[in-house]
Amino acid sequence: MAKKWGTSILLALALCLTAAFALAQDGPEGLGYGFNPTGLPIVDEEITIKVLYDRSAQHGDFDQYWFIDYVAEKTGIRLEFEQVESAAWNERLAVAFASDSYPDVFMHGLTAQQIAKYAAEGYLVDLAPLIKEYAPETVKLYNEYPELVKEIVGENDAIYFMPSINASPRDLVTQYPTFINRQWLGNLGLEMPTTLDELYAVLKAFKEQDANGDGDPNNEIPVVTTYSAGTDRFSILVLTALGLVDKQHVVKDGVYTYVPSTDAYKAYLEYMNKLYSEQLLDNEYFTLTSEALGAKISTGNVGLMGNQPYTYLPLEEQYTQYQAIALLKSDLNDVPMYPAQSACKLAWGTMAMTDKCAYKEAVVRLIDWFYTIEGSRAVRAGCEYGTWTDEEGAQYGYEILKQADETEDGHLLAKLHMGDYTSYWACRLGEIGPTNLPFNSVDAVNDIIIAGDPTNLWLYDEVMASGVVEARTFGLPNVSFTDDENTRLSMFLDLTNYVEAMEAKFITGRESFNNWDAYLAELDKLGLAEMCGIYQAAYDRYAARPDQL
């Protein structure tokens, strides 16, 4: 018996030693596929990850892309794409899950609602433990943007997707500022306006004092912009001066408010009506087409516009006459504010992993690499010049001439090599890579893409000088709604349609402000209180989520 026990003990020890040796061979995690928890490559021997991808009509053949080989060489991971035309995407997605033919991962095409649906049905993997264990770049990056963490972390602190991130300061606001004609200000000896009252005085001077100096006092158009039922740039300028960063929804001190029911919104309408009635705001505001807008701006007779000037004034001496107008204040508000945009860009490229994926740790590390400057440049900007040549011997990509800290304006100086393509966007889609994958859009990436376009660099500097980035304020963050809440919200279409119609009537003077109380009463009849309750509940859930991983 003692011999039998001794033999058993020896056998057990041998098995333990064998297991320990296997763990050592498979790496410190013992995952069985040569996974490396740090450094590159991510895996010792190449693995293949199957990706179902919503492609655009401009995309080329992914199998021929430089990007696919480059990622495999750097990380050991080969992405095998099944490309689905956008028009057939939703149908293919439904079939994939119904027929058990879904892929290892998605990289683009899933909406927030679809992610929630497939996560609830058990198809998608909770990435939170993997991110915390294997993705230090991701943890650091996410924690820089608390609103992003709140958007991606769901119930029980689960995370089911890793989105693209736009961390470029210029793009952390919802829209670019309004542009004012600095030459006209100089012609009339006027200062840049700082309040709504000063803006009115400037616009009135533009109209009445021959601001362009051509001897005709009647051909100046003080404000030209196109109306948006959401929030166009000029309305943002007025609303923020009144303490509002959105035309519909805001939360202040944890309380949701429907903006069209507020006194500040009434003040916005009254100000717009004043400009409209005195023809300081172009009276085609609600009907102006993009073609007509372009025709008016291209005359050079516009004082203030809600568009990039270079879109219609291509010469440098033309568009540089305009300056991004600084933030305004009013009797109702003296706090600089501008509508903030989340750094989370789900639509640009988002990874969601299914339960079929056998290389979960490696995929999370791959996205972590995509978030680095090196990885993000590969995703978005393509290859460095000279590192890749196509079958015909043509080279595409970018060439860094100077680093940002070596230039006067702090931007990279780069040269783009696009072959016969008319834009680098077309080149990237056609020859280099999918582009719509998770990545981190920082200036070190963006500068390469816009290196051949001085107008974009000019726009960047104008936006940053205007102060809007420092003043960024969230109105209603990107809250999520339950299926029941979405169904109930769809029943308030009459309310939103009524508000939009009344906005136009109040601004154009077809409705008197004497009827404001009747307008508010109609909002109540159309279900305002119930709608506000839905938004408040959604925000309360959002506020309760963690803002750090």
Coordinates of C-alpha atoms in Angstrom, one line a residue:
M1 CA 0.0 0.0 0.0
A2 CA 2.9 2.4 0.9
K3 CA 4.4 1.6 -2.5
K4 CA 1.2 2.3 -4.2
W5 CA 0.8 5.7 -2.5
G6 CA 4.4 6.5 -3.2
T7 CA 3.9 5.8 -6.9
S8 CA 0.8 8.0 -6.9
I9 CA 2.6 10.8 -5.3
L10 CA 5.4 10.6 -7.9
L11 CA 2.9 10.5 -10.7
A12 CA 1.1 13.6 -9.3
L13 CA 4.4 15.4 -9.1
A14 CA 5.3 14.5 -12.6
L15 CA 1.9 15.8 -13.8
C16 CA 2.5 19.1 -12.0
L17 CA 5.9 19.5 -13.5
T18 CA 4.5 18.8 -17.0
A19 CA 1.8 21.4 -16.5
A20 CA 4.3 23.9 -15.3
F21 CA 6.5 23.3 -18.3
A22 CA 3.5 23.7 -20.6
L23 CA 2.7 27.0 -18.9
A24 CA 6.2 28.2 -19.5
Q25 CA 6.1 27.2 -23.1
D26 CA 2.7 29.0 -23.7
G27 CA 3.8 32.2 -22.0
P28 CA 3.2 33.6 -18.6
E29 CA -0.6 33.4 -19.1
G30 CA -0.6 29.8 -20.3
L31 CA -3.2 30.6 -23.0
G32 CA -1.9 28.0 -25.4
Y33 CA -1.3 30.2 -28.5
G34 CA 2.0 32.0 -27.8
F35 CA 0.4 35.1 -26.4
N36 CA 2.7 37.9 -25.1
P37 CA 1.1 40.1 -22.5
T38 CA 3.4 43.0 -23.3
G39 CA 5.5 44.2 -26.2
L40 CA 5.4 43.3 -29.9
P41 CA 4.6 41.0 -31.5
I42 CA 1.4 40.2 -29.6
V43 CA 1.7 36.6 -30.5
D44 CA 4.7 34.5 -31.4
E45 CA 3.1 32.7 -34.3
E46 CA 0.6 34.3 -36.7
I47 CA -3.0 33.9 -35.8
T48 CA -6.1 34.8 -37.9
I49 CA -9.0 36.9 -36.7
K50 CA -12.2 36.8 -38.7
V51 CA -13.9 40.2 -39.1
L52 CA -17.3 41.1 -40.5
Y53 CA -17.1 44.6 -41.8
D54 CA -19.5 47.2 -43.2
R55 CA -17.6 48.6 -46.2
S56 CA -18.2 51.7 -48.2
A57 CA -18.5 51.9 -51.9
Q58 CA -15.0 53.6 -52.1
H59 CA -13.2 50.8 -50.4
G60 CA -10.9 48.6 -52.4
D61 CA -10.0 44.9 -51.9
F62 CA -8.9 44.5 -48.3
D63 CA -6.8 41.5 -49.2
Q64 CA -4.5 43.7 -51.2
Y65 CA -4.2 46.4 -48.6
W66 CA -0.8 47.3 -47.2
F67 CA -2.5 47.6 -43.8
I68 CA -3.3 43.9 -43.5
D69 CA 0.2 42.8 -44.0
Y70 CA 1.6 45.6 -41.8
V71 CA -0.5 44.6 -38.8
A72 CA 0.4 41.0 -39.3
E73 CA 4.1 41.8 -39.4
K74 CA 4.0 44.1 -36.3
T75 CA 1.6 42.1 -34.1
G76 CA 1.4 38.6 -35.4
I77 CA -2.4 39.0 -36.0
R78 CA -3.8 38.7 -39.5
L79 CA -7.3 40.3 -39.9
E80 CA -9.4 38.3 -42.4
F81 CA -12.2 40.6 -43.5
E82 CA -15.6 39.6 -44.9
Q83 CA -16.6 42.8 -46.6
V84 CA -20.3 43.6 -46.7
E85 CA -21.8 46.4 -48.8
S86 CA -23.4 49.0 -46.6
A87 CA -26.8 48.6 -48.3
A88 CA -26.9 44.9 -47.3
W89 CA -25.2 45.3 -43.8
N90 CA -28.2 45.0 -41.5
E91 CA -29.6 42.0 -43.4
R92 CA -26.3 40.2 -43.3
L93 CA -25.9 41.0 -39.6
A94 CA -29.2 39.4 -38.8
V95 CA -28.4 36.4 -40.9
A96 CA -25.0 36.0 -39.3
F97 CA -26.5 35.6 -35.8
A98 CA -29.5 33.6 -36.9
S99 CA -27.4 31.1 -38.7
D100 CA -24.6 30.9 -36.2
S101 CA -22.2 32.3 -38.8
Y102 CA -21.1 35.4 -37.0
P103 CA -17.4 36.3 -36.9
D104 CA -14.7 36.6 -34.2
V105 CA -15.0 40.3 -34.0
F106 CA -16.6 43.4 -35.5
M107 CA -14.5 46.4 -36.3
H108 CA -17.1 48.8 -37.9
G109 CA -20.8 48.9 -38.5
L110 CA -22.5 48.1 -35.2
T111 CA -24.7 50.7 -33.6
A112 CA -25.0 51.3 -29.9
Q113 CA -28.5 49.7 -30.0
Q114 CA -27.1 46.6 -31.8
I115 CA -24.3 46.2 -29.4
A116 CA -26.7 46.3 -26.5
K117 CA -29.0 43.8 -28.2
Y118 CA -26.3 41.2 -29.0
A119 CA -24.6 41.7 -25.6
A120 CA -28.0 41.0 -23.9
E121 CA -28.4 37.8 -26.0
G122 CA -25.0 36.6 -24.9
Y123 CA -23.1 36.8 -28.2
L124 CA -20.7 39.6 -27.2
V125 CA -17.8 39.2 -24.6
D126 CA -17.4 41.5 -21.7
L127 CA -14.1 43.2 -22.4
A128 CA -13.6 45.0 -19.0
P129 CA -11.4 42.3 -17.3
L130 CA -9.3 42.0 -20.5
I131 CA -8.8 45.7 -20.9
K132 CA -7.8 46.1 -17.2
E133 CA -5.3 43.2 -17.5
Y134 CA -3.8 43.6 -21.0
A135 CA -4.5 47.1 -22.3
P136 CA -2.7 49.8 -20.3
E137 CA -2.8 52.4 -23.1
T138 CA -6.6 51.9 -23.2
V139 CA -7.1 52.3 -19.5
K140 CA -5.0 55.5 -19.5
L141 CA -6.7 56.9 -22.5
Y142 CA -10.3 56.2 -21.4
N143 CA -9.6 57.7 -17.9
E144 CA -8.6 61.0 -19.5
Y145 CA -12.3 61.3 -20.7
P146 CA -14.8 60.6 -18.0
E147 CA -17.7 61.0 -20.4
L148 CA -16.2 58.3 -22.6
V149 CA -16.0 55.8 -19.6
K150 CA -19.7 56.6 -18.8
E151 CA -20.7 55.8 -22.4
I152 CA -18.9 52.5 -22.7
V153 CA -19.4 51.0 -19.2
G154 CA -22.8 49.2 -18.8
E155 CA -24.5 47.2 -16.1
N156 CA -22.3 45.3 -13.7
D157 CA -19.4 47.4 -15.0
A158 CA -19.3 45.4 -18.3
I159 CA -17.7 46.8 -21.4
Y160 CA -18.8 45.4 -24.8
F161 CA -17.1 47.7 -27.3
M162 CA -13.9 49.6 -27.8
P163 CA -14.6 52.7 -29.9
S164 CA -12.5 55.1 -32.0
I165 CA -11.5 58.1 -29.9
N166 CA -11.2 61.7 -31.2
A167 CA -8.8 63.3 -28.7
S168 CA -7.8 66.2 -31.0
P169 CA -8.7 69.3 -29.1
R170 CA -10.3 71.0 -32.1
D171 CA -12.8 68.2 -32.4
L172 CA -13.9 68.1 -28.8
V173 CA -16.6 70.6 -29.6
T174 CA -19.8 69.8 -31.6
Q175 CA -19.2 72.3 -34.3
Y176 CA -16.7 74.9 -35.3
P177 CA -17.3 78.6 -34.4
T178 CA -19.0 81.3 -36.5
F179 CA -16.6 83.4 -38.6
I180 CA -16.7 87.2 -38.7
N181 CA -15.2 89.5 -41.3
R182 CA -12.2 91.1 -39.6
Q183 CA -11.6 93.4 -42.5
W184 CA -15.0 94.9 -42.1
L185 CA -14.4 95.4 -38.5
G186 CA -11.2 97.3 -39.4
N187 CA -12.9 99.3 -42.1
L188 CA -15.4 100.6 -39.6
G189 CA -13.0 100.9 -36.6
L190 CA -15.0 98.3 -34.6
E191 CA -13.8 96.0 -32.0
M192 CA -14.5 92.2 -31.9
P193 CA -17.9 91.9 -30.1
T194 CA -18.0 90.3 -26.7
T195 CA -21.7 90.5 -25.9
L196 CA -25.0 90.0 -27.8
D197 CA -25.6 93.7 -27.6
E198 CA -22.2 94.5 -29.1
L199 CA -22.8 91.9 -31.8
Y200 CA -26.1 93.6 -32.7
A201 CA -24.3 96.9 -32.9
V202 CA -21.6 95.5 -35.2
L203 CA -24.1 93.8 -37.5
K204 CA -26.1 97.0 -37.7
A205 CA -23.0 98.9 -38.7
F206 CA -22.1 96.3 -41.3
K207 CA -25.5 96.8 -42.9
E208 CA -25.7 100.6 -42.7
Q209 CA -22.1 102.0 -43.0
D210 CA -20.8 100.5 -46.3
A211 CA -18.6 98.0 -44.5
N212 CA -17.0 96.7 -47.7
G213 CA -16.1 100.2 -48.8
D214 CA -17.4 99.9 -52.3
G215 CA -19.6 102.9 -52.1
D216 CA -22.8 100.9 -52.1
P217 CA -24.4 100.8 -48.6
N218 CA -27.0 98.2 -49.6
N219 CA -25.0 95.2 -50.8
E220 CA -23.7 94.0 -47.5
I221 CA -25.3 90.9 -45.8
P222 CA -24.5 91.0 -42.1
V223 CA -25.3 87.3 -41.3
V224 CA -25.6 84.4 -43.8
T225 CA -26.1 80.9 -42.5
T226 CA -28.4 77.9 -43.0
Y227 CA -31.0 76.9 -40.5
S228 CA -30.8 73.6 -38.6
A229 CA -33.6 72.1 -36.6
G230 CA -30.8 70.9 -34.3
T231 CA -28.3 73.6 -33.7
D232 CA -26.6 75.6 -36.5
R233 CA -23.4 77.5 -35.8
F234 CA -25.0 81.0 -35.6
S235 CA -27.7 79.8 -33.2
I236 CA -25.0 78.3 -31.1
L237 CA -23.3 81.7 -30.9
V238 CA -26.6 83.2 -29.6
L239 CA -27.7 80.4 -27.4
T240 CA -24.3 80.0 -25.5
A241 CA -24.4 83.8 -24.8
L242 CA -27.7 83.2 -23.1
G243 CA -26.4 80.2 -21.1
L244 CA -27.6 77.3 -23.3
V245 CA -25.3 74.9 -25.1
D246 CA -28.1 73.1 -27.0
K247 CA -31.4 74.0 -28.6
Q248 CA -33.3 71.0 -27.2
H249 CA -31.8 69.2 -24.2
V250 CA -29.6 70.4 -21.3
V251 CA -28.9 69.0 -17.8
K252 CA -27.7 71.4 -15.1
D253 CA -27.0 70.3 -11.6
G254 CA -28.4 66.9 -12.4
V255 CA -31.8 68.2 -13.5
Y256 CA -32.9 67.7 -17.1
T257 CA -34.6 70.6 -18.9
Y258 CA -36.3 70.8 -22.3
V259 CA -34.8 74.0 -23.7
P260 CA -37.7 75.2 -25.8
S261 CA -39.8 75.5 -22.6
T262 CA -37.3 78.0 -20.9
D263 CA -37.1 81.8 -20.6
A264 CA -33.6 81.7 -22.0
Y265 CA -35.0 80.0 -25.2
K266 CA -37.6 82.7 -25.5
A267 CA -34.7 85.3 -25.2
Y268 CA -33.0 83.4 -28.1
L269 CA -36.1 83.6 -30.2
E270 CA -36.5 87.3 -29.5
Y271 CA -32.9 88.1 -30.4
M272 CA -33.2 86.2 -33.6
N273 CA -36.5 87.9 -34.4
K274 CA -34.8 91.3 -33.9
L275 CA -32.0 90.4 -36.3
Y276 CA -34.5 88.9 -38.8
S277 CA -36.9 91.9 -38.7
E278 CA -34.1 94.4 -39.3
Q279 CA -32.7 92.2 -42.1
L280 CA -29.4 91.7 -40.2
L281 CA -30.0 88.0 -40.4
D282 CA -30.5 87.0 -44.0
N283 CA -34.2 86.5 -44.6
E284 CA -33.7 83.3 -46.5
Y285 CA -32.4 81.7 -43.3
F286 CA -35.0 79.0 -43.2
T287 CA -35.0 78.3 -47.0
L288 CA -31.5 78.8 -48.1
T289 CA -30.0 75.9 -50.2
S290 CA -26.3 75.1 -50.1
E291 CA -26.0 76.4 -53.6
A292 CA -27.6 79.7 -52.8
L293 CA -25.5 79.9 -49.6
G294 CA -22.3 79.5 -51.6
A295 CA -23.4 82.1 -54.2
K296 CA -23.9 84.7 -51.4
I297 CA -20.7 84.0 -49.6
S298 CA -18.6 83.9 -52.8
T299 CA -19.6 87.5 -53.5
G300 CA -17.4 88.5 -50.5
N301 CA -20.2 90.7 -49.2
V302 CA -20.9 88.7 -46.0
G303 CA -20.1 89.9 -42.6
L304 CA -20.6 86.8 -40.5
M305 CA -21.1 83.2 -41.6
G306 CA -21.7 79.8 -40.1
N307 CA -19.4 77.9 -42.4
Q308 CA -15.7 77.5 -43.1
P309 CA -14.9 80.6 -45.2
Y310 CA -12.5 78.7 -47.5
T311 CA -15.3 76.4 -48.7
Y312 CA -16.6 79.3 -50.8
L313 CA -13.6 81.7 -50.8
P314 CA -10.7 79.5 -51.9
L315 CA -7.9 82.1 -52.1
E316 CA -5.9 82.7 -49.0
E317 CA -6.3 86.4 -49.1
Q318 CA -10.1 85.9 -49.1
Y319 CA -10.7 83.3 -46.4
T320 CA -8.1 84.8 -44.0
Q321 CA -10.2 88.0 -43.9
Y322 CA -12.4 86.1 -41.5
Q323 CA -11.8 85.2 -37.9
A324 CA -13.5 82.7 -35.6
I325 CA -15.6 84.8 -33.3
A326 CA -14.9 84.5 -29.6
L327 CA -17.5 83.5 -27.1
L328 CA -20.2 86.0 -26.3
K329 CA -22.0 86.9 -23.0
S330 CA -25.3 88.5 -22.2
D331 CA -27.4 89.9 -19.3
L332 CA -28.5 86.3 -18.7
N333 CA -25.1 84.7 -18.7
D334 CA -21.5 85.7 -18.1
V335 CA -20.0 82.2 -18.1
P336 CA -18.1 81.3 -21.3
M337 CA -19.5 78.0 -22.7
Y338 CA -19.6 76.1 -25.9
P339 CA -21.2 72.7 -26.7
A340 CA -18.9 69.8 -25.9
Q341 CA -18.6 66.7 -28.0
S342 CA -17.6 63.3 -26.5
A343 CA -14.3 61.8 -27.4
C344 CA -16.1 58.5 -28.0
K345 CA -16.6 57.9 -31.8
L346 CA -18.5 54.7 -32.1
A347 CA -19.4 55.3 -35.7
W348 CA -15.8 55.8 -36.9
G349 CA -14.8 52.2 -36.0
T350 CA -15.7 50.1 -33.0
M351 CA -14.5 46.6 -31.9
A352 CA -17.0 44.2 -30.4
M353 CA -15.9 40.7 -29.7
T354 CA -18.1 37.6 -30.0
D355 CA -18.0 34.4 -27.9
K356 CA -16.5 32.6 -30.9
C357 CA -13.2 34.4 -30.6
A358 CA -10.4 32.1 -29.4
Y359 CA -7.8 34.9 -29.1
K360 CA -9.6 37.3 -26.8
E361 CA -6.5 38.6 -25.0
A362 CA -4.6 39.2 -28.3
V363 CA -7.5 41.1 -29.9
V364 CA -7.8 43.5 -26.9
R365 CA -4.0 44.0 -27.1
L366 CA -4.4 44.7 -30.8
I367 CA -6.9 47.5 -30.1
D368 CA -4.6 48.8 -27.4
W369 CA -1.9 49.1 -30.0
F370 CA -4.3 50.8 -32.5
Y371 CA -4.7 53.5 -29.8
T372 CA -1.0 54.3 -29.8
I373 CA 0.4 57.0 -32.1
E374 CA 2.1 54.3 -34.2
G375 CA -1.0 52.2 -34.4
S376 CA -3.4 55.1 -35.0
R377 CA -1.2 56.4 -37.9
A378 CA -1.3 53.0 -39.5
V379 CA -5.1 52.9 -39.2
R380 CA -5.9 56.4 -40.3
A381 CA -2.9 57.8 -42.1
G382 CA -1.5 54.8 -43.9
C383 CA 2.1 53.9 -44.3
E384 CA 5.3 55.9 -44.0
Y385 CA 6.7 56.8 -47.4
G386 CA 9.0 54.2 -48.7
T387 CA 7.8 51.3 -46.6
W388 CA 5.3 49.9 -49.1
T389 CA 5.1 49.6 -52.8
D390 CA 2.1 48.2 -54.8
E391 CA 2.4 45.7 -57.7
E392 CA 2.9 48.5 -60.3
G393 CA 5.8 50.0 -58.2
A394 CA 3.9 53.0 -57.0
Q395 CA 4.4 54.2 -53.5
Y396 CA 1.7 55.8 -51.3
G397 CA 1.7 57.2 -47.8
Y398 CA 3.2 60.1 -45.9
E399 CA 6.6 61.5 -45.2
I400 CA 7.4 63.3 -42.0
L401 CA 9.6 66.3 -42.8
K402 CA 9.6 67.9 -39.3
Q403 CA 8.2 66.9 -35.9
A404 CA 5.6 69.2 -34.3
D405 CA 8.2 70.6 -31.8
E406 CA 10.4 71.6 -34.7
T407 CA 7.9 73.8 -36.4
E408 CA 6.8 77.4 -35.6
D409 CA 3.0 76.6 -35.3
G410 CA 3.4 73.3 -33.4
H411 CA 2.0 71.1 -36.2
L412 CA 3.8 68.3 -38.0
L413 CA 5.2 69.1 -41.4
A414 CA 4.5 66.2 -43.6
K415 CA 4.3 65.4 -47.3
L416 CA 1.6 63.2 -48.7
H417 CA 2.2 60.7 -51.6
M418 CA -1.1 59.9 -53.2
G419 CA -0.2 58.7 -56.6
D420 CA -3.0 59.4 -59.0
Y421 CA -5.6 59.8 -56.3
T422 CA -7.2 63.3 -55.9
S423 CA -7.3 63.1 -52.1
Y424 CA -5.6 61.2 -49.4
W425 CA -8.9 60.0 -48.2
A426 CA -9.5 58.3 -51.5
C427 CA -6.0 56.9 -51.5
R428 CA -6.4 55.4 -48.1
L429 CA -9.7 53.8 -49.0
G430 CA -8.5 52.5 -52.3
E431 CA -4.9 51.4 -51.7
I432 CA -3.9 51.5 -48.1
G433 CA -6.4 50.3 -45.5
P434 CA -10.0 50.2 -44.2
T435 CA -9.5 53.4 -42.1
N436 CA -12.7 52.8 -40.2
L437 CA -11.3 50.9 -37.3
P438 CA -10.8 51.8 -33.6
F439 CA -8.0 54.4 -33.4
N440 CA -7.1 57.5 -31.4
S441 CA -7.4 60.6 -33.4
V442 CA -4.7 62.9 -31.9
D443 CA -3.0 65.8 -33.6
A444 CA 0.0 63.7 -34.4
V445 CA -2.3 61.7 -36.7
N446 CA -4.5 64.4 -37.9
D447 CA -1.6 66.7 -39.0
I448 CA -0.5 64.0 -41.4
I449 CA -3.9 63.8 -43.1
I450 CA -4.3 67.5 -43.4
A451 CA -0.6 68.2 -44.2
G452 CA -1.3 69.0 -47.8
D453 CA -4.3 71.3 -47.0
P454 CA -3.2 74.6 -45.5
T455 CA -6.9 75.6 -45.1
N456 CA -7.4 72.9 -42.5
L457 CA -4.3 74.0 -40.5
W458 CA -5.7 77.5 -40.6
L459 CA -9.1 76.3 -39.4
Y460 CA -7.4 74.4 -36.5
D461 CA -5.5 77.5 -35.3
E462 CA -8.6 79.7 -35.6
V463 CA -10.7 77.3 -33.6
M464 CA -8.1 77.0 -30.9
A465 CA -7.6 80.8 -30.7
S466 CA -11.4 81.4 -30.3
G467 CA -11.5 79.8 -26.8
V468 CA -14.3 77.4 -27.6
V469 CA -12.3 74.3 -26.5
E470 CA -11.6 75.7 -23.1
A471 CA -15.2 76.6 -22.7
R472 CA -16.6 73.2 -23.7
T473 CA -19.7 72.3 -21.7
F474 CA -21.9 69.3 -22.0
G475 CA -25.6 69.9 -22.5
L476 CA -27.1 66.4 -22.5
P477 CA -24.4 63.7 -22.6
N478 CA -24.8 60.6 -24.8
V479 CA -27.3 58.9 -22.5
S480 CA -28.8 55.6 -23.6
F481 CA -32.5 54.6 -23.6
T482 CA -34.2 51.3 -22.9
D483 CA -36.3 49.7 -25.6
D484 CA -39.5 50.8 -23.8
E485 CA -38.1 54.4 -23.5
N486 CA -37.3 54.6 -27.2
T487 CA -40.8 53.4 -28.0
R488 CA -42.3 56.1 -25.7
L489 CA -40.1 58.8 -27.1
S490 CA -41.2 58.1 -30.6
M491 CA -44.7 59.1 -29.5
F492 CA -43.6 62.7 -29.0
L493 CA -43.0 63.5 -32.6
D494 CA -45.9 66.0 -32.6
L495 CA -44.2 67.9 -29.8
T496 CA -40.9 68.3 -31.6
N497 CA -42.6 69.1 -34.9
Y498 CA -44.6 71.8 -33.1
V499 CA -41.5 73.3 -31.5
E500 CA -39.7 73.5 -34.9
A501 CA -42.7 75.1 -36.6
M502 CA -43.1 77.6 -33.8
E503 CA -39.4 78.5 -33.8
A504 CA -39.7 79.6 -37.4
K505 CA -42.9 81.5 -36.7
F506 CA -41.5 83.4 -33.7
I507 CA -38.3 84.3 -35.5
T508 CA -40.0 85.5 -38.7
G509 CA -42.6 87.4 -36.8
R510 CA -45.6 85.3 -38.0
E511 CA -46.3 84.5 -34.4
S512 CA -46.4 87.1 -31.7
F513 CA -44.5 86.7 -28.4
N514 CA -47.8 87.7 -26.8
N515 CA -48.8 84.1 -27.4
W516 CA -45.8 82.6 -25.5
D517 CA -48.0 81.3 -22.6
A518 CA -50.3 79.6 -25.1
Y519 CA -47.2 78.0 -26.7
L520 CA -46.1 76.7 -23.3
A521 CA -49.6 75.3 -22.6
E522 CA -49.5 73.5 -25.9
L523 CA -46.2 71.8 -24.9
D524 CA -47.8 70.6 -21.8
K525 CA -50.8 69.1 -23.8
L526 CA -48.3 67.3 -26.1
G527 CA -46.7 65.5 -23.2
L528 CA -43.8 67.6 -22.1
A529 CA -43.8 66.3 -18.5
E530 CA -43.7 62.7 -19.5
M531 CA -40.9 63.3 -22.1
C532 CA -38.8 65.1 -19.5
G533 CA -39.3 62.2 -17.1
I534 CA -37.9 59.8 -19.7
Y535 CA -34.8 61.9 -20.3
Q536 CA -34.3 62.4 -16.6
A537 CA -34.4 58.7 -15.9
A538 CA -31.9 58.1 -18.7
Y539 CA -29.5 60.8 -17.4
D540 CA -29.8 59.4 -13.8
R541 CA -28.6 56.0 -15.0
Y542 CA -25.8 57.7 -16.9
A543 CA -24.8 59.8 -13.9
A544 CA -24.6 56.6 -11.7
R545 CA -22.1 54.9 -13.9
P546 CA -18.4 55.1 -13.0
D547 CA -16.2 57.7 -14.7
Q548 CA -13.0 55.8 -14.3
L549 CA -12.1 52.2 -15.1

